Coordinates of C-alpha atoms and ligand atoms in Angstrom, one line a residue:
M122 CA 51.0 31.1 77.0
N123 CA 54.6 31.4 76.1
I124 CA 55.1 31.0 72.4
Q125 CA 58.6 30.7 71.1
W126 CA 59.8 30.9 67.5
Y127 CA 63.1 29.9 66.2
P128 CA 63.7 31.3 62.7
G129 CA 66.4 29.1 61.3
H130 CA 68.6 30.6 58.6
M131 CA 67.1 34.0 59.1
T132 CA 70.2 36.0 58.3
K133 CA 71.0 33.9 55.2
A134 CA 67.4 34.2 53.9
K135 CA 67.4 37.9 54.4
R136 CA 70.7 38.3 52.5
A137 CA 69.4 36.2 49.6
M138 CA 66.2 38.2 49.5
K139 CA 68.1 41.4 49.4
E140 CA 69.9 40.2 46.3
D141 CA 66.8 39.0 44.7
I142 CA 65.0 42.3 45.3
K143 CA 67.7 44.1 43.3
L144 CA 66.4 42.3 40.3
I145 CA 62.8 43.3 40.5
D146 CA 60.5 46.2 40.0
L147 CA 57.6 45.2 42.2
I148 CA 57.2 43.3 45.5
I149 CA 54.0 41.3 45.7
E150 CA 53.5 40.6 49.4
L151 CA 50.9 38.1 50.5
V152 CA 49.3 38.7 53.9
D153 CA 46.6 36.7 55.6
A154 CA 43.5 38.9 55.5
R155 CA 42.5 37.6 59.0
V156 CA 45.7 39.0 60.5
P157 CA 47.1 41.5 58.0
L158 CA 49.8 42.9 60.3
A159 CA 50.8 39.9 62.4
S160 CA 51.3 37.9 59.2
R161 CA 53.9 40.4 57.9
N162 CA 57.5 41.0 58.6
P163 CA 58.0 44.7 58.9
D164 CA 61.6 44.4 57.6
I165 CA 60.1 44.1 54.2
D166 CA 59.5 47.8 54.2
E167 CA 63.3 48.4 54.6
L168 CA 64.1 45.6 52.1
G169 CA 61.7 46.8 49.6
K170 CA 62.6 50.5 49.7
G171 CA 62.2 52.2 46.4
K172 CA 60.2 49.3 44.9
A173 CA 56.6 49.4 43.9
R174 CA 54.5 47.5 46.5
L175 CA 51.4 45.3 46.0
I176 CA 49.7 43.8 49.0
L177 CA 47.5 40.8 48.4
L178 CA 45.0 40.3 51.1
N179 CA 44.9 36.5 50.7
K180 CA 42.4 34.1 52.3
S181 CA 40.0 37.0 52.1
D182 CA 37.2 34.4 51.9
L183 CA 38.0 33.6 55.6
A184 CA 38.0 37.2 56.8
S185 CA 35.2 39.7 57.5
E186 CA 34.3 41.5 54.3
R187 CA 33.9 44.8 56.1
M188 CA 37.4 44.4 57.6
N189 CA 38.8 43.5 54.2
E190 CA 37.6 46.8 53.0
A191 CA 38.9 48.6 56.0
W192 CA 42.4 47.0 55.7
T193 CA 42.4 47.7 51.9
A194 CA 41.9 51.4 52.7
W195 CA 44.6 51.3 55.5
F196 CA 47.3 49.7 53.3
Q197 CA 46.4 52.2 50.5
K198 CA 47.0 55.0 52.9
Q199 CA 50.5 53.6 53.6
G200 CA 51.2 53.9 49.8
C201 CA 50.7 50.3 48.8
F202 CA 48.5 48.9 46.1
V203 CA 46.1 46.3 47.4
V204 CA 44.0 43.5 45.9
K205 CA 41.8 41.1 47.9
V206 CA 42.3 37.6 46.7
N207 CA 41.4 34.0 47.3
A208 CA 44.4 32.1 45.9
R209 CA 42.6 28.8 46.4
N210 CA 39.6 29.5 44.2
G211 CA 41.3 32.2 42.1
S212 CA 38.9 35.1 42.9
G213 CA 40.5 38.5 42.6
L214 CA 43.4 37.3 40.5
K215 CA 42.0 38.9 37.3
Q216 CA 42.4 42.3 38.8
I217 CA 46.1 41.9 39.5
N218 CA 47.5 42.7 36.0
G219 CA 45.8 46.0 35.8
V220 CA 46.9 47.0 39.3
V221 CA 50.5 45.9 38.5
Q222 CA 50.5 48.3 35.5
E223 CA 49.2 51.0 37.7
A224 CA 51.7 50.3 40.5
C225 CA 54.6 50.3 38.1
K226 CA 53.5 53.3 36.0
E227 CA 56.6 55.3 36.7
K228 CA 59.0 52.5 35.7
I229 CA 57.0 51.8 32.5
E230 CA 57.1 55.6 31.7
R231 CA 60.8 55.7 32.4
D232 CA 61.4 52.8 30.0
R233 CA 59.3 54.4 27.4
R234 CA 61.3 57.7 27.6
R235 CA 64.5 55.6 27.1
G236 CA 63.0 54.0 24.1
I237 CA 62.5 50.7 25.8
L238 CA 59.1 49.3 24.8
N239 CA 57.3 46.4 26.3
R240 CA 59.9 45.4 28.9
P241 CA 57.9 43.3 31.3
V242 CA 57.6 44.3 34.9
R243 CA 59.5 41.9 37.1
A244 CA 58.0 40.9 40.4
M245 CA 58.7 38.7 43.4
V246 CA 56.2 37.1 45.7
V247 CA 57.0 37.3 49.4
G248 CA 55.3 36.3 52.6
I249 CA 55.5 34.3 55.8
P250 CA 55.0 30.6 55.7
N251 CA 51.5 29.3 55.2
V252 CA 50.1 32.6 53.9
G253 CA 49.4 31.0 50.5
K254 CA 52.4 31.8 48.3
S255 CA 52.7 28.5 46.5
T256 CA 48.9 28.3 46.0
F257 CA 49.0 31.9 44.6
I258 CA 51.8 31.3 42.2
N259 CA 50.2 28.1 41.0
S260 CA 46.8 29.7 40.4
F261 CA 48.1 33.0 39.1
A262 CA 50.8 31.6 36.8
G263 CA 48.8 28.5 36.0
K264 CA 49.6 26.3 33.0
A265 CA 49.7 29.2 30.6
C266 CA 53.1 30.5 31.8
T267 CA 56.4 29.5 30.4
K268 CA 59.6 29.6 32.2
T269 CA 61.9 32.0 30.4
G270 CA 65.1 30.1 31.5
N271 CA 68.6 31.5 30.9
K272 CA 68.0 34.6 32.8
P273 CA 69.2 33.5 36.2
G274 CA 68.2 35.3 39.4
V275 CA 71.0 35.6 41.9
T276 CA 70.0 32.7 44.0
K277 CA 70.9 29.5 42.3
G278 CA 68.0 27.9 40.5
N279 CA 65.9 30.9 40.3
Q280 CA 64.0 31.3 37.1
W281 CA 61.6 33.8 35.7
I282 CA 58.0 32.8 34.9
R283 CA 56.6 34.8 32.1
L284 CA 53.0 35.4 32.9
N285 CA 52.2 37.5 29.9
K286 CA 53.9 40.2 27.8
T287 CA 53.9 42.6 30.7
L288 CA 54.7 40.6 33.8
E289 CA 57.4 38.2 34.9
L290 CA 57.6 36.5 38.3
L291 CA 60.6 35.1 40.0
D292 CA 59.6 31.5 40.4
T293 CA 60.6 31.0 44.0
P294 CA 58.8 33.0 46.6
G295 CA 60.7 34.9 49.2
I296 CA 59.9 33.4 52.6
L297 CA 59.7 35.9 55.4
W298 CA 59.7 35.0 59.0
P299 CA 57.0 36.4 61.3
K300 CA 58.1 38.9 63.8
F301 CA 57.2 38.2 67.4
E302 CA 57.2 41.6 68.9
D303 CA 54.8 40.4 71.6
Q304 CA 52.8 37.3 72.7
R305 CA 49.8 38.8 70.9
V306 CA 51.3 38.3 67.5
G307 CA 52.4 34.7 68.5
L308 CA 48.8 34.0 69.5
L309 CA 47.3 35.4 66.4
L310 CA 49.7 33.3 64.2
A311 CA 48.8 30.3 66.3
F312 CA 45.1 30.8 65.7
I313 CA 45.6 30.8 62.0
G314 CA 47.8 27.7 62.1
S315 CA 51.1 29.4 61.1
I316 CA 53.0 28.1 64.1
N317 CA 53.8 24.5 64.6
D318 CA 50.8 23.0 66.5
E319 CA 53.1 20.7 68.4
I320 CA 54.5 23.4 70.6
L321 CA 51.2 24.8 71.6
N322 CA 48.7 23.9 74.3
K323 CA 45.4 23.4 72.4
D324 CA 43.2 24.0 75.4
E325 CA 44.7 27.3 76.2
L326 CA 44.6 28.3 72.5
A327 CA 40.9 27.4 72.2
V328 CA 40.1 29.3 75.4
E329 CA 41.9 32.4 74.0
L330 CA 40.0 32.0 70.7
I331 CA 36.7 31.7 72.5
R332 CA 37.6 34.8 74.6
F333 CA 38.2 36.8 71.4
M334 CA 35.0 35.5 69.7
M335 CA 32.9 36.3 72.8
K336 CA 34.2 39.9 72.6
H337 CA 34.2 40.5 68.9
Y338 CA 32.0 37.9 67.1
P339 CA 29.5 36.7 69.8
K340 CA 26.9 35.8 67.2
N341 CA 29.2 33.5 65.3
L342 CA 29.9 31.6 68.5
T343 CA 26.4 31.3 69.9
E344 CA 25.0 30.2 66.5
R345 CA 27.7 27.7 65.7
Y346 CA 27.5 26.1 69.1
S347 CA 23.9 26.6 70.0
V348 CA 24.7 28.5 73.2
P349 CA 21.5 28.6 75.2
E350 CA 21.5 32.3 75.9
E351 CA 18.0 32.1 77.3
E352 CA 19.5 30.3 80.3
K353 CA 22.5 32.5 80.7
K354 CA 23.7 35.4 78.6
L355 CA 26.9 34.9 76.7
D356 CA 29.0 37.3 78.8
E357 CA 28.0 35.4 81.9
W358 CA 29.7 32.2 80.7
T359 CA 33.4 31.6 81.4
E360 CA 35.5 30.4 78.4
E361 CA 35.9 27.0 80.2
E362 CA 32.2 26.6 80.7
L363 CA 31.7 27.3 77.0
L364 CA 34.3 24.8 76.1
A365 CA 32.6 22.2 78.3
H366 CA 29.3 23.1 76.6
I367 CA 30.8 22.6 73.1
A368 CA 32.3 19.3 74.3
K369 CA 28.8 18.2 75.4
I370 CA 26.9 19.2 72.3
R371 CA 29.5 17.8 70.0
G372 CA 29.9 14.5 71.8
C373 CA 33.5 15.2 72.8
L374 CA 33.2 13.1 76.0
M375 CA 35.5 10.9 77.9
K376 CA 34.6 7.5 79.3
G377 CA 32.9 8.7 82.4
G378 CA 30.9 11.3 80.5
Q379 CA 33.3 14.1 81.4
P380 CA 34.0 16.7 78.8
D381 CA 37.1 15.9 76.7
Y382 CA 38.5 19.4 76.7
E383 CA 41.3 18.6 74.4
K384 CA 39.1 17.2 71.7
A385 CA 36.6 20.1 72.0
A386 CA 39.6 22.5 71.8
L387 CA 40.7 20.9 68.6
L388 CA 37.2 21.1 67.2
V389 CA 36.9 24.9 67.9
I390 CA 40.4 25.6 66.4
D391 CA 39.5 23.5 63.3
D392 CA 36.2 25.2 63.0
F393 CA 37.9 28.6 63.1
R394 CA 40.6 27.7 60.6
S395 CA 38.3 26.2 58.1
G396 CA 35.9 29.1 58.2
K397 CA 33.0 27.2 59.9
L398 CA 32.9 29.8 62.6
G399 CA 32.2 32.3 59.9
R400 CA 34.4 35.0 58.4
V401 CA 36.5 36.3 61.2
T402 CA 39.2 39.0 61.1
L403 CA 41.4 38.9 64.2
E404 CA 43.2 42.1 63.9
F405 CA 41.6 45.6 63.4
P406 CA 43.1 48.6 61.6
P407 CA 44.2 51.3 64.1
E408 CA 41.1 53.5 63.8
E409 CA 38.7 50.6 64.1
K410 CA 40.6 49.3 67.1
E411 CA 40.4 52.7 68.9
Q412 CA 36.7 52.8 68.2
R413 CA 36.2 49.4 69.7
E414 CA 38.2 50.2 72.7
H415 CA 36.3 53.4 73.2
E416 CA 33.0 51.6 73.1
E417 CA 34.2 49.0 75.6
N418 CA 35.2 51.7 78.0
K419 CA 31.8 53.5 77.8
Ligands
G4P765 P1 52.9 28.9 51.5 O1 53.4 28.5 50.2 O2 52.8 30.4 51.7 O3 53.5 28.3 52.7 O4 51.3 28.5 51.6 P2 50.5 27.4 50.8 O5 50.3 27.9 49.4 O6 51.1 26.1 51.0 O7 49.0 27.5 51.5 C1 48.8 27.2 52.8 C2 47.4 26.7 53.0 O8 46.5 27.8 52.8 C3 46.9 25.6 52.1 O9 46.0 24.8 52.7 C4 46.2 26.4 51.0 O10 45.3 25.6 50.3 C5 45.5 27.4 51.9 N1 45.2 28.6 51.1 C6 45.9 29.4 50.3 N2 45.3 30.5 49.8 C7 44.0 30.4 50.4 C8 42.8 31.2 50.3 O11 42.8 32.3 49.6 N3 41.8 30.8 50.9 C9 41.7 29.7 51.7 N4 40.6 29.4 52.4 N5 42.8 28.9 51.8 C10 43.9 29.2 51.2 P3 46.4 23.4 53.3 O12 45.2 23.0 54.2 O13 47.7 23.4 53.9 O14 46.4 22.5 52.0 P4 45.2 22.0 51.1 O15 44.2 21.5 52.0 O16 44.8 23.2 50.3 O17 45.9 21.0 50.3

């Protein structure tokens, strides 16, 4: 599948973000816990040089808990602070203030030495589209916050949201563009719905998703779609046969009783995106990946 991405206004956005980043102490980067690398733009490392970094593994409710832990450890190894969150229901958000203080310890200490007391940490939320930035800002800032006004950011219209005595957020999130280094990244972003569905072939996408699930999360697949393994083991099915089976058991049929592949494909994709296929992480940290590949080649 050939996935194309046209990042409009990329250069302009990058320039604006560079200016905004000058104003802040801490970058709060949201990533999608199901695809923690594919949902980042690696340029943020360059843009955020010298700033404290907090990674929020958002949508952690949709990702495998074991992998959430593994990714947390991996990001920590890269020098980032990490909190697992669910911006939609607010879980994990309470931990953030403490971690921010920890992440900005040096700045706070520097301020103190200069006799500046209680200057809030200034932070900016960044992430690729659909990763949950607005949901996060709404639930984290909530109603309690007050816009401090009169302290303009560089980009016109920017304001600071005072969350509490110790933390201020730039009110507009920085939108990063995903980086398509290879088709794999495009595919992962398509699975999670971060690429415009119109440009994708749903049947192919569902087949790819089924292929991934067969390999890494077979049980989720067989249970959700009652795959009769007593008749034929899962690895003996082709992805297309499975899609036909799903169409049949879910009543996605055309007039003559033929499977409606497109409808079944949509159903599978929807099931995955809404978490009905279980908590699924699509990308593995390097060590885990090596181990899985090793086991495959045994
Ligand atoms: P953005 O600003 O980064 O573009 O993302 P936005 O907040 O609009 O969130 C994109 C979608 O992801 C929204 O769903 C939102 O509810 C959902 N979302 C955000 N955080 C989480 C999370 O931690 N867990 C889960 N399960 N979902 C999350 P939507 O379907 O587009 O809208 P709606 O149905 O919530 O109205």
